[in-house]
Amino acid sequence: MPRIVVEVMPKTAVLDPQGEAILPHLQRAGLPSCTEVRVGTRFELTIEGPLSNERLAEARAAATELLANPALEDVILVSAEDCDTGQSSEPDGQSEPDGQPA
Amino acid sequence: MKHRRQSVSHDETAGHGRIGVLTFPGTSGDRDVARAVERAGGQVVELWHAEADLRDVEAVVLPGGASFGDYLRPGALAARTEIMKELHPAAEAGLPILGIGNGFQVLCEAGLLLGTLARNAGLRRVSGEVGLRIENAESPWLNGYGLGQAVTWPLAATAARYYADEDSLDELEEHSRVVLRYTEPAADGDRSGGQLPPGQQRVASQRDVAGISSANGAVVGVMAHPELAIDTLAARHEPVHGSTATTSAARQGGGLGVFTSVLQALPVAPA
């Protein structure tokens, strides 16, 4: 089954206390050069039938309506993923404005 | 149809003071709210999230708890249930609606109140009494209190940090829509490692906002729990000398005044 991945991140202007709490521990865990941690959420949506730009547009609309709280968070990624290869893929060869992982 | 659950044990003959208490899966404050409504002299009308029916209530309370397990975000799933379709036009028409704790989060998620409640800055669940100040004594939910009156109610929440952008905050302040404020500075979060007594644990709400209202004033959200401050054993009930509070329940600084206030604000039922 094809999958749509949605990622939600706290807005940069919003304090992320979770990330702040993690930061010193991450530095001690072997990454002293780390200066900031922000924690987001990744949703993996399994989709019935073939993926299309229409499906992606629906997923984007639904994600914006439900999966992110617009006062605090942004949907930063809505992308198609082939479950068999784990590779991101683009239906119809069009790229999504949210920025695909290279 | 409208009264199909009239068999509930509450007296429905009065026809006045019908206060809806809305329950979602995971709501835990509904019985305490019902008790407070009855103590104030109101009539409890049970409302269920899956039924788009407000049962002719004259006001609605969304109690605290963890609706739908707080999955996704506190209040997010409850805000998208059937009954919310009824609540939106009712709110616009001026039906008094109060969200307490998780109920406040639901109203924000539903877009009935501005902004949102984020996780406490100290990441700790805050549990204990908090000092609050009444900032709007004309609200249907606070009219029995005096402007500037200090009250002490319990707060029990993990996501109590009120957050809205600066423009929204200015708009709220300009129209007296910040109805309740924490009196202990809540700006720096609880960095004490839990060493502070419960009442001083910080949530770091913006501008110490503890409660806000909608533009028309009818919808109010508060994080602290007035319904848990109605018993002398469970709440500080020192009479406030020189207070301008208009009801004895409110004069005592407890939470019962919220429920007597809304009953007072309701139009008198036709004879």
mmCIF file of C-alpha atoms in Angstrom:
data_model
loop_
_atom_site.group_PDB
_atom_site.id
_atom_site.type_symbol
_atom_site.label_atom_id
_atom_site.label_comp_id
_atom_site.label_asym_id
_atom_site.label_seq_id
_atom_site.Cartn_x
_atom_site.Cartn_y
_atom_site.Cartn_z
ATOM 1 C CA MET A 1 0.000 0.000 0.000
ATOM 2 C CA PRO A 2 1.297 3.477 -0.786
ATOM 3 C CA ARG A 3 1.944 5.803 2.068
ATOM 4 C CA ILE A 4 1.823 9.551 2.620
ATOM 5 C CA VAL A 5 4.192 11.003 5.170
ATOM 6 C CA VAL A 6 3.185 14.162 6.992
ATOM 7 C CA GLU A 7 5.546 16.055 9.265
ATOM 8 C CA VAL A 8 4.467 18.725 11.732
ATOM 9 C CA MET A 9 6.870 21.060 13.555
ATOM 10 C CA PRO A 10 6.376 23.720 16.217
ATOM 11 C CA LYS A 11 6.620 27.221 14.769
ATOM 12 C CA THR A 12 10.072 28.725 15.261
ATOM 13 C CA ALA A 13 8.666 31.593 17.350
ATOM 14 C CA VAL A 14 7.115 29.174 19.831
ATOM 15 C CA LEU A 15 9.026 27.936 22.859
ATOM 16 C CA ASP A 16 9.613 24.181 22.559
ATOM 17 C CA PRO A 17 10.192 23.083 26.155
ATOM 18 C CA GLN A 18 10.570 19.458 25.087
ATOM 19 C CA GLY A 19 13.466 20.315 22.803
ATOM 20 C CA GLU A 20 15.022 22.492 25.515
ATOM 21 C CA ALA A 21 14.877 19.609 27.969
ATOM 22 C CA ILE A 22 16.508 17.237 25.481
ATOM 23 C CA LEU A 23 19.328 19.593 24.418
ATOM 24 C CA PRO A 24 21.785 19.196 27.354
ATOM 25 C CA HIS A 25 21.348 15.420 27.334
ATOM 26 C CA LEU A 26 21.987 15.245 23.602
ATOM 27 C CA GLN A 27 25.148 17.297 24.108
ATOM 28 C CA ARG A 28 26.293 14.850 26.783
ATOM 29 C CA ALA A 29 25.350 11.907 24.587
ATOM 30 C CA GLY A 30 28.111 12.779 22.141
ATOM 31 C CA LEU A 31 26.893 15.845 20.249
ATOM 32 C CA PRO A 32 28.392 18.809 22.149
ATOM 33 C CA SER A 33 28.127 20.995 19.047
ATOM 34 C CA CYS A 34 24.333 20.871 19.134
ATOM 35 C CA THR A 35 22.837 24.248 20.082
ATOM 36 C CA GLU A 36 19.115 23.732 19.703
ATOM 37 C CA VAL A 37 16.628 20.854 19.577
ATOM 38 C CA ARG A 38 13.106 21.170 18.258
ATOM 39 C CA VAL A 39 10.733 18.228 18.426
ATOM 40 C CA GLY A 40 8.090 17.590 15.799
ATOM 41 C CA THR A 41 5.732 14.802 14.823
ATOM 42 C CA ARG A 42 5.787 12.460 11.834
ATOM 43 C CA PHE A 43 2.561 10.819 10.663
ATOM 44 C CA GLU A 44 2.579 7.863 8.237
ATOM 45 C CA LEU A 45 -0.722 7.517 6.415
ATOM 46 C CA THR A 46 -1.350 4.297 4.515
ATOM 47 C CA ILE A 47 -3.524 4.972 1.477
ATOM 48 C CA GLU A 48 -5.809 2.646 -0.420
ATOM 49 C CA GLY A 49 -5.462 2.774 -4.193
ATOM 50 C CA PRO A 50 -2.860 4.554 -6.285
ATOM 51 C CA LEU A 51 -1.301 7.784 -5.106
ATOM 52 C CA SER A 52 -1.939 10.871 -7.149
ATOM 53 C CA ASN A 53 -1.470 14.580 -6.748
ATOM 54 C CA GLU A 54 -5.149 14.693 -5.869
ATOM 55 C CA ARG A 55 -4.563 12.304 -2.942
ATOM 56 C CA LEU A 56 -1.604 14.399 -1.823
ATOM 57 C CA ALA A 57 -3.692 17.559 -2.003
ATOM 58 C CA GLU A 58 -6.391 15.869 0.096
ATOM 59 C CA ALA A 59 -3.763 14.742 2.582
ATOM 60 C CA ARG A 60 -2.354 18.248 2.773
ATOM 61 C CA ALA A 61 -5.775 19.755 3.416
ATOM 62 C CA ALA A 62 -6.663 17.141 6.039
ATOM 63 C CA ALA A 63 -3.277 17.507 7.733
ATOM 64 C CA THR A 64 -3.639 21.274 7.914
ATOM 65 C CA GLU A 65 -7.181 20.917 9.285
ATOM 66 C CA LEU A 66 -6.443 18.272 11.912
ATOM 67 C CA LEU A 67 -2.813 17.213 12.347
ATOM 68 C CA ALA A 68 -1.311 20.636 13.086
ATOM 69 C CA ASN A 69 -2.530 23.243 15.531
ATOM 70 C CA PRO A 70 -2.177 26.414 13.432
ATOM 71 C CA ALA A 71 -1.533 28.547 16.512
ATOM 72 C CA LEU A 72 1.571 26.544 17.412
ATOM 73 C CA GLU A 73 2.631 24.302 14.555
ATOM 74 C CA ASP A 74 3.194 24.124 10.804
ATOM 75 C CA VAL A 75 2.765 21.206 8.425
ATOM 76 C CA ILE A 76 6.250 21.193 6.910
ATOM 77 C CA LEU A 77 6.095 18.095 4.741
ATOM 78 C CA VAL A 78 3.460 16.123 2.846
ATOM 79 C CA SER A 79 5.082 13.534 0.647
ATOM 80 C CA ALA A 80 4.434 10.217 -1.032
ATOM 81 C CA GLU A 81 6.491 7.232 -0.022
ATOM 82 C CA ASP A 82 6.836 3.821 -1.628
ATOM 83 C CA CYS A 83 6.550 1.380 1.260
ATOM 84 C CA ASP A 84 8.457 -1.403 -0.526
ATOM 85 C CA THR A 85 11.609 0.588 -1.170
ATOM 86 C CA GLY A 86 11.275 3.190 1.577
ATOM 87 C CA GLN A 87 12.121 5.786 -1.076
ATOM 88 C CA SER A 88 10.193 8.972 -1.480
ATOM 89 C CA SER A 89 8.505 9.203 -4.838
ATOM 90 C CA GLU A 90 6.570 11.804 -6.716
ATOM 91 C CA PRO A 91 3.360 10.862 -8.478
ATOM 92 C CA ASP A 92 3.043 12.424 -11.928
ATOM 93 C CA GLY A 93 6.616 13.654 -11.685
ATOM 94 C CA GLN A 94 5.585 16.913 -10.011
ATOM 95 C CA SER A 95 7.391 18.158 -6.973
ATOM 96 C CA GLU A 96 5.655 19.274 -3.813
ATOM 97 C CA PRO A 97 6.243 22.816 -2.594
ATOM 98 C CA ASP A 98 6.988 21.662 0.964
ATOM 99 C CA GLY A 99 10.433 20.480 -0.069
ATOM 100 C CA GLN A 100 11.184 16.874 -0.777
ATOM 101 C CA PRO A 101 14.060 15.150 0.924
ATOM 102 C CA ALA A 102 16.774 14.933 -1.709
ATOM 103 C CA MET B 1 -37.284 14.636 20.375
ATOM 104 C CA LYS B 2 -35.664 17.544 22.131
ATOM 105 C CA HIS B 3 -36.384 16.141 25.562
ATOM 106 C CA ARG B 4 -35.935 12.456 24.928
ATOM 107 C CA ARG B 5 -33.754 11.974 27.984
ATOM 108 C CA GLN B 6 -36.168 13.581 30.439
ATOM 109 C CA SER B 7 -36.038 10.479 32.555
ATOM 110 C CA VAL B 8 -32.776 11.670 34.140
ATOM 111 C CA SER B 9 -33.214 12.220 37.825
ATOM 112 C CA HIS B 10 -32.887 15.979 37.758
ATOM 113 C CA ASP B 11 -35.963 18.152 38.137
ATOM 114 C CA GLU B 12 -36.817 19.406 34.685
ATOM 115 C CA THR B 13 -40.105 21.037 35.598
ATOM 116 C CA ALA B 14 -38.537 24.347 36.524
ATOM 117 C CA GLY B 15 -37.686 25.143 32.914
ATOM 118 C CA HIS B 16 -35.090 27.645 34.052
ATOM 119 C CA GLY B 17 -31.411 27.383 34.759
ATOM 120 C CA ARG B 18 -30.885 24.426 32.425
ATOM 121 C CA ILE B 19 -27.116 24.029 32.354
ATOM 122 C CA GLY B 20 -25.712 21.496 29.912
ATOM 123 C CA VAL B 21 -22.738 19.448 31.072
ATOM 124 C CA LEU B 22 -20.955 18.067 28.028
ATOM 125 C CA THR B 23 -19.210 14.715 28.262
ATOM 126 C CA PHE B 24 -16.595 13.275 25.883
ATOM 127 C CA PRO B 25 -14.876 9.914 26.272
ATOM 128 C CA GLY B 26 -12.183 10.639 28.865
ATOM 129 C CA THR B 27 -13.954 13.589 30.480
ATOM 130 C CA SER B 28 -13.529 13.238 34.229
ATOM 131 C CA GLY B 29 -14.825 16.525 35.605
ATOM 132 C CA ASP B 30 -18.469 16.154 34.572
ATOM 133 C CA ARG B 31 -19.711 14.879 37.918
ATOM 134 C CA ASP B 32 -17.937 17.644 39.821
ATOM 135 C CA VAL B 33 -19.363 20.262 37.449
ATOM 136 C CA ALA B 34 -22.864 18.769 37.807
ATOM 137 C CA ARG B 35 -22.498 18.936 41.573
ATOM 138 C CA ALA B 36 -21.468 22.595 41.405
ATOM 139 C CA VAL B 37 -24.355 23.449 39.073
ATOM 140 C CA GLU B 38 -26.825 21.836 41.447
ATOM 141 C CA ARG B 39 -25.260 23.489 44.475
ATOM 142 C CA ALA B 40 -25.696 26.843 42.722
ATOM 143 C CA GLY B 41 -29.366 26.085 42.150
ATOM 144 C CA GLY B 42 -29.182 25.154 38.482
ATOM 145 C CA GLN B 43 -30.578 22.176 36.681
ATOM 146 C CA VAL B 44 -28.105 19.716 35.147
ATOM 147 C CA VAL B 45 -28.746 18.578 31.579
ATOM 148 C CA GLU B 46 -26.400 15.857 30.407
ATOM 149 C CA LEU B 47 -24.982 16.344 26.909
ATOM 150 C CA TRP B 48 -23.094 13.704 24.930
ATOM 151 C CA HIS B 49 -20.508 14.548 22.278
ATOM 152 C CA ALA B 50 -21.903 12.191 19.628
ATOM 153 C CA GLU B 51 -25.386 13.744 19.635
ATOM 154 C CA ALA B 52 -25.761 17.058 17.841
ATOM 155 C CA ASP B 53 -28.454 18.179 20.278
ATOM 156 C CA LEU B 54 -28.137 20.907 22.895
ATOM 157 C CA ARG B 55 -31.469 19.896 24.499
ATOM 158 C CA ASP B 56 -32.690 23.487 24.978
ATOM 159 C CA VAL B 57 -30.017 24.280 27.521
ATOM 160 C CA GLU B 58 -29.443 27.896 28.529
ATOM 161 C CA ALA B 59 -25.704 27.483 29.083
ATOM 162 C CA VAL B 60 -23.097 24.776 28.526
ATOM 163 C CA VAL B 61 -20.059 23.682 30.524
ATOM 164 C CA LEU B 62 -17.235 21.643 28.975
ATOM 165 C CA PRO B 63 -15.610 19.990 32.002
ATOM 166 C CA GLY B 64 -11.997 18.968 32.467
ATOM 167 C CA GLY B 65 -10.317 15.626 32.103
ATOM 168 C CA ALA B 66 -8.528 14.183 29.107
ATOM 169 C CA SER B 67 -11.022 13.973 26.254
ATOM 170 C CA PHE B 68 -10.154 11.178 23.826
ATOM 171 C CA GLY B 69 -7.069 10.474 25.935
ATOM 172 C CA ASP B 70 -5.538 13.797 24.852
ATOM 173 C CA TYR B 71 -4.416 11.918 21.735
ATOM 174 C CA LEU B 72 -3.010 14.071 18.926
ATOM 175 C CA ARG B 73 -3.238 17.227 21.081
ATOM 176 C CA PRO B 74 -5.357 18.067 24.149
ATOM 177 C CA GLY B 75 -8.862 18.897 22.928
ATOM 178 C CA ALA B 76 -8.109 18.319 19.239
ATOM 179 C CA LEU B 77 -10.342 15.294 18.719
ATOM 180 C CA ALA B 78 -13.147 16.491 20.997
ATOM 181 C CA ALA B 79 -13.251 19.759 19.031
ATOM 182 C CA ARG B 80 -14.299 17.829 15.940
ATOM 183 C CA THR B 81 -17.239 15.870 17.342
ATOM 184 C CA GLU B 82 -20.909 16.061 16.363
ATOM 185 C CA ILE B 83 -22.092 18.345 19.144
ATOM 186 C CA MET B 84 -19.543 20.997 18.203
ATOM 187 C CA LYS B 85 -21.584 21.624 15.042
ATOM 188 C CA GLU B 86 -24.378 22.806 17.342
ATOM 189 C CA LEU B 87 -22.076 24.677 19.671
ATOM 190 C CA HIS B 88 -20.651 26.955 16.970
ATOM 191 C CA PRO B 89 -23.921 28.709 15.980
ATOM 192 C CA ALA B 90 -25.075 28.686 19.614
ATOM 193 C CA ALA B 91 -21.880 30.460 20.684
ATOM 194 C CA GLU B 92 -22.352 33.036 17.973
ATOM 195 C CA ALA B 93 -25.919 33.612 19.163
ATOM 196 C CA GLY B 94 -24.634 34.317 22.674
ATOM 197 C CA LEU B 95 -25.242 31.043 24.515
ATOM 198 C CA PRO B 96 -22.986 31.148 27.609
ATOM 199 C CA ILE B 97 -20.356 28.420 27.206
ATOM 200 C CA LEU B 98 -17.616 27.684 29.735
ATOM 201 C CA GLY B 99 -14.623 25.411 29.138
ATOM 202 C CA ILE B 100 -12.707 24.310 32.229
ATOM 203 C CA GLY B 101 -9.223 22.786 31.923
ATOM 204 C CA ASN B 102 -9.454 20.315 29.050
ATOM 205 C CA GLY B 103 -12.734 22.020 28.131
ATOM 206 C CA PHE B 104 -10.772 25.259 27.575
ATOM 207 C CA GLN B 105 -8.408 23.325 25.289
ATOM 208 C CA VAL B 106 -11.403 21.940 23.364
ATOM 209 C CA LEU B 107 -12.854 25.448 22.834
ATOM 210 C CA CYS B 108 -9.489 26.709 21.526
ATOM 211 C CA GLU B 109 -9.109 23.730 19.207
ATOM 212 C CA ALA B 110 -12.664 24.303 17.977
ATOM 213 C CA GLY B 111 -11.830 27.899 17.128
ATOM 214 C CA LEU B 112 -14.431 29.223 19.584
ATOM 215 C CA LEU B 113 -11.646 30.926 21.537
ATOM 216 C CA LEU B 114 -8.448 32.578 20.293
ATOM 217 C CA GLY B 115 -5.046 30.955 20.726
ATOM 218 C CA THR B 116 -4.196 27.645 22.292
ATOM 219 C CA LEU B 117 -2.863 25.928 25.397
ATOM 220 C CA ALA B 118 0.688 24.611 25.015
ATOM 221 C CA ARG B 119 2.640 22.324 27.302
ATOM 222 C CA ASN B 120 3.745 23.918 30.558
ATOM 223 C CA ALA B 121 7.185 25.504 30.152
ATOM 224 C CA GLY B 122 8.518 23.393 33.003
ATOM 225 C CA LEU B 123 7.129 20.244 31.335
ATOM 226 C CA ARG B 124 5.725 19.260 34.728
ATOM 227 C CA ARG B 125 2.075 18.656 35.389
ATOM 228 C CA VAL B 126 0.985 21.496 37.643
ATOM 229 C CA SER B 127 -1.281 20.377 40.442
ATOM 230 C CA GLY B 128 -2.375 22.565 43.316
ATOM 231 C CA GLU B 129 -4.135 25.777 44.229
ATOM 232 C CA VAL B 130 -3.352 28.893 42.234
ATOM 233 C CA GLY B 131 -3.994 32.531 42.957
ATOM 234 C CA LEU B 132 -6.099 34.256 40.295
ATOM 235 C CA ARG B 133 -7.483 37.730 39.745
ATOM 236 C CA ILE B 134 -10.875 38.519 38.216
ATOM 237 C CA GLU B 135 -10.185 40.792 35.231
ATOM 238 C CA ASN B 136 -13.710 41.055 33.816
ATOM 239 C CA ALA B 137 -16.646 41.082 36.227
ATOM 240 C CA GLU B 138 -19.235 41.559 33.497
ATOM 241 C CA SER B 139 -18.736 38.146 31.932
ATOM 242 C CA PRO B 140 -21.838 35.945 32.295
ATOM 243 C CA TRP B 141 -19.563 33.461 34.089
ATOM 244 C CA LEU B 142 -17.946 35.970 36.474
ATOM 245 C CA ASN B 143 -20.564 38.691 37.084
ATOM 246 C CA GLY B 144 -20.956 37.731 40.739
ATOM 247 C CA TYR B 145 -17.319 38.563 41.444
ATOM 248 C CA GLY B 146 -15.761 41.983 41.852
ATOM 249 C CA LEU B 147 -13.324 43.419 39.331
ATOM 250 C CA GLY B 148 -9.809 42.756 40.601
ATOM 251 C CA GLN B 149 -11.024 40.268 43.198
ATOM 252 C CA ALA B 150 -8.543 37.573 44.186
ATOM 253 C CA VAL B 151 -9.775 33.980 44.019
ATOM 254 C CA THR B 152 -8.018 30.699 44.673
ATOM 255 C CA TRP B 153 -8.943 27.625 42.643
ATOM 256 C CA PRO B 154 -7.154 24.341 41.990
ATOM 257 C CA LEU B 155 -5.187 23.931 38.771
ATOM 258 C CA ALA B 156 -4.306 20.481 37.456
ATOM 259 C CA ALA B 157 -2.865 20.482 33.956
ATOM 260 C CA THR B 158 0.069 19.553 31.760
ATOM 261 C CA ALA B 159 -0.846 21.961 28.971
ATOM 262 C CA ALA B 160 -1.880 25.179 30.708
ATOM 263 C CA ARG B 161 0.498 27.609 28.991
ATOM 264 C CA TYR B 162 -1.756 30.018 27.137
ATOM 265 C CA TYR B 163 -0.256 30.942 23.786
ATOM 266 C CA ALA B 164 -1.436 33.366 21.113
ATOM 267 C CA ASP B 165 0.416 35.699 18.775
ATOM 268 C CA GLU B 166 1.033 39.258 19.983
ATOM 269 C CA ASP B 167 -1.731 40.757 17.823
ATOM 270 C CA SER B 168 -4.269 38.335 19.254
ATOM 271 C CA LEU B 169 -3.091 39.075 22.791
ATOM 272 C CA ASP B 170 -3.392 42.826 22.185
ATOM 273 C CA GLU B 171 -6.888 42.330 20.808
ATOM 274 C CA LEU B 172 -7.885 40.271 23.846
ATOM 275 C CA GLU B 173 -6.507 42.896 26.249
ATOM 276 C CA GLU B 174 -8.060 45.794 24.388
ATOM 277 C CA HIS B 175 -11.566 44.385 24.727
ATOM 278 C CA SER B 176 -11.241 43.045 28.278
ATOM 279 C CA ARG B 177 -11.277 39.514 26.947
ATOM 280 C CA VAL B 178 -8.576 38.359 29.341
ATOM 281 C CA VAL B 179 -11.103 37.569 32.070
ATOM 282 C CA LEU B 180 -8.799 35.875 34.568
ATOM 283 C CA ARG B 181 -5.070 36.195 35.290
ATOM 284 C CA TYR B 182 -2.590 34.311 37.443
ATOM 285 C CA THR B 183 -1.480 36.610 40.249
ATOM 286 C CA GLU B 184 1.828 34.830 40.756
ATOM 287 C CA PRO B 185 4.197 35.758 37.948
ATOM 288 C CA ALA B 186 4.095 32.884 35.506
ATOM 289 C CA ALA B 187 6.601 34.178 33.006
ATOM 290 C CA ASP B 188 9.649 32.049 33.612
ATOM 291 C CA GLY B 189 8.347 28.515 33.789
ATOM 292 C CA ASP B 190 8.976 26.067 36.597
ATOM 293 C CA ARG B 191 12.746 25.603 36.552
ATOM 294 C CA SER B 192 12.776 24.614 40.197
ATOM 295 C CA GLY B 193 12.897 20.893 39.586
ATOM 296 C CA GLY B 194 9.637 20.546 41.444
ATOM 297 C CA GLN B 195 10.931 22.211 44.608
ATOM 298 C CA LEU B 196 8.284 24.920 44.551
ATOM 299 C CA PRO B 197 5.061 24.294 46.427
ATOM 300 C CA PRO B 198 2.202 23.401 44.066
ATOM 301 C CA GLY B 199 0.646 26.860 44.094
ATOM 302 C CA GLN B 200 3.867 28.410 42.825
ATOM 303 C CA GLN B 201 4.659 25.949 40.082
ATOM 304 C CA ARG B 202 4.746 27.857 36.860
ATOM 305 C CA VAL B 203 3.023 27.258 33.595
ATOM 306 C CA ALA B 204 4.473 30.371 31.886
ATOM 307 C CA SER B 205 1.237 31.529 30.306
ATOM 308 C CA GLN B 206 1.699 34.555 28.076
ATOM 309 C CA ARG B 207 0.883 37.723 30.022
ATOM 310 C CA ASP B 208 -0.234 35.473 32.887
ATOM 311 C CA VAL B 209 -3.462 34.690 31.039
ATOM 312 C CA ALA B 210 -5.562 32.222 33.039
ATOM 313 C CA GLY B 211 -8.882 32.696 31.259
ATOM 314 C CA ILE B 212 -10.207 34.426 28.142
ATOM 315 C CA SER B 213 -13.534 35.096 26.446
ATOM 316 C CA SER B 214 -14.886 35.215 22.906
ATOM 317 C CA ALA B 215 -15.562 38.531 21.156
ATOM 318 C CA ASN B 216 -19.213 38.495 22.243
ATOM 319 C CA GLY B 217 -18.217 37.531 25.797
ATOM 320 C CA ALA B 218 -20.426 34.440 25.944
ATOM 321 C CA VAL B 219 -17.697 31.830 25.543
ATOM 322 C CA VAL B 220 -15.144 31.647 28.353
ATOM 323 C CA GLY B 221 -12.228 29.271 28.933
ATOM 324 C CA VAL B 222 -10.355 28.879 32.225
ATOM 325 C CA MET B 223 -7.607 26.421 33.092
ATOM 326 C CA ALA B 224 -8.208 26.383 36.847
ATOM 327 C CA HIS B 225 -11.158 24.468 38.283
ATOM 328 C CA PRO B 226 -13.896 26.533 39.969
ATOM 329 C CA GLU B 227 -16.037 23.407 40.413
ATOM 330 C CA LEU B 228 -13.357 21.959 42.711
ATOM 331 C CA ALA B 229 -13.443 25.025 44.945
ATOM 332 C CA ILE B 230 -17.013 24.897 46.187
ATOM 333 C CA ASP B 231 -16.501 23.134 49.509
ATOM 334 C CA THR B 232 -15.064 24.774 52.594
ATOM 335 C CA LEU B 233 -12.904 21.727 53.241
ATOM 336 C CA ALA B 234 -11.444 21.752 49.744
ATOM 337 C CA ALA B 235 -10.975 25.447 49.085
ATOM 338 C CA ARG B 236 -9.955 28.653 50.782
ATOM 339 C CA HIS B 237 -13.136 30.469 51.644
ATOM 340 C CA GLU B 238 -11.986 33.546 53.504
ATOM 341 C CA PRO B 239 -14.541 36.313 53.114
ATOM 342 C CA VAL B 240 -13.014 39.155 51.120
ATOM 343 C CA HIS B 241 -13.473 42.365 53.075
ATOM 344 C CA GLY B 242 -14.414 45.394 51.042
ATOM 345 C CA SER B 243 -14.969 43.252 47.991
ATOM 346 C CA THR B 244 -17.458 44.417 45.428
ATOM 347 C CA ALA B 245 -18.533 40.861 44.725
ATOM 348 C CA THR B 246 -22.296 40.726 44.494
ATOM 349 C CA THR B 247 -23.129 37.198 45.552
ATOM 350 C CA SER B 248 -22.152 35.503 48.771
ATOM 351 C CA ALA B 249 -20.763 32.566 46.806
ATOM 352 C CA ALA B 250 -18.452 34.863 44.898
ATOM 353 C CA ARG B 251 -17.595 37.011 47.931
ATOM 354 C CA GLN B 252 -16.008 33.985 49.528
ATOM 355 C CA GLY B 253 -13.475 33.658 46.724
ATOM 356 C CA GLY B 254 -14.382 30.067 45.925
ATOM 357 C CA GLY B 255 -15.548 28.720 42.597
ATOM 358 C CA LEU B 256 -19.280 28.420 43.231
ATOM 359 C CA GLY B 257 -19.637 32.051 42.122
ATOM 360 C CA VAL B 258 -18.988 30.957 38.536
ATOM 361 C CA PHE B 259 -22.127 28.850 38.558
ATOM 362 C CA THR B 260 -24.289 31.330 40.474
ATOM 363 C CA SER B 261 -23.035 34.027 38.077
ATOM 364 C CA VAL B 262 -24.277 32.255 34.968
ATOM 365 C CA LEU B 263 -27.659 31.512 36.566
ATOM 366 C CA GLN B 264 -27.935 35.200 37.384
ATOM 367 C CA ALA B 265 -27.033 36.112 33.799
ATOM 368 C CA LEU B 266 -29.792 33.990 32.264
ATOM 369 C CA PRO B 267 -32.941 35.767 31.159
ATOM 370 C CA VAL B 268 -35.851 35.187 33.535
ATOM 371 C CA ALA B 269 -38.002 32.304 32.325
ATOM 372 C CA PRO B 270 -41.494 33.235 31.169
ATOM 373 C CA ALA B 271 -44.121 32.466 33.804
#
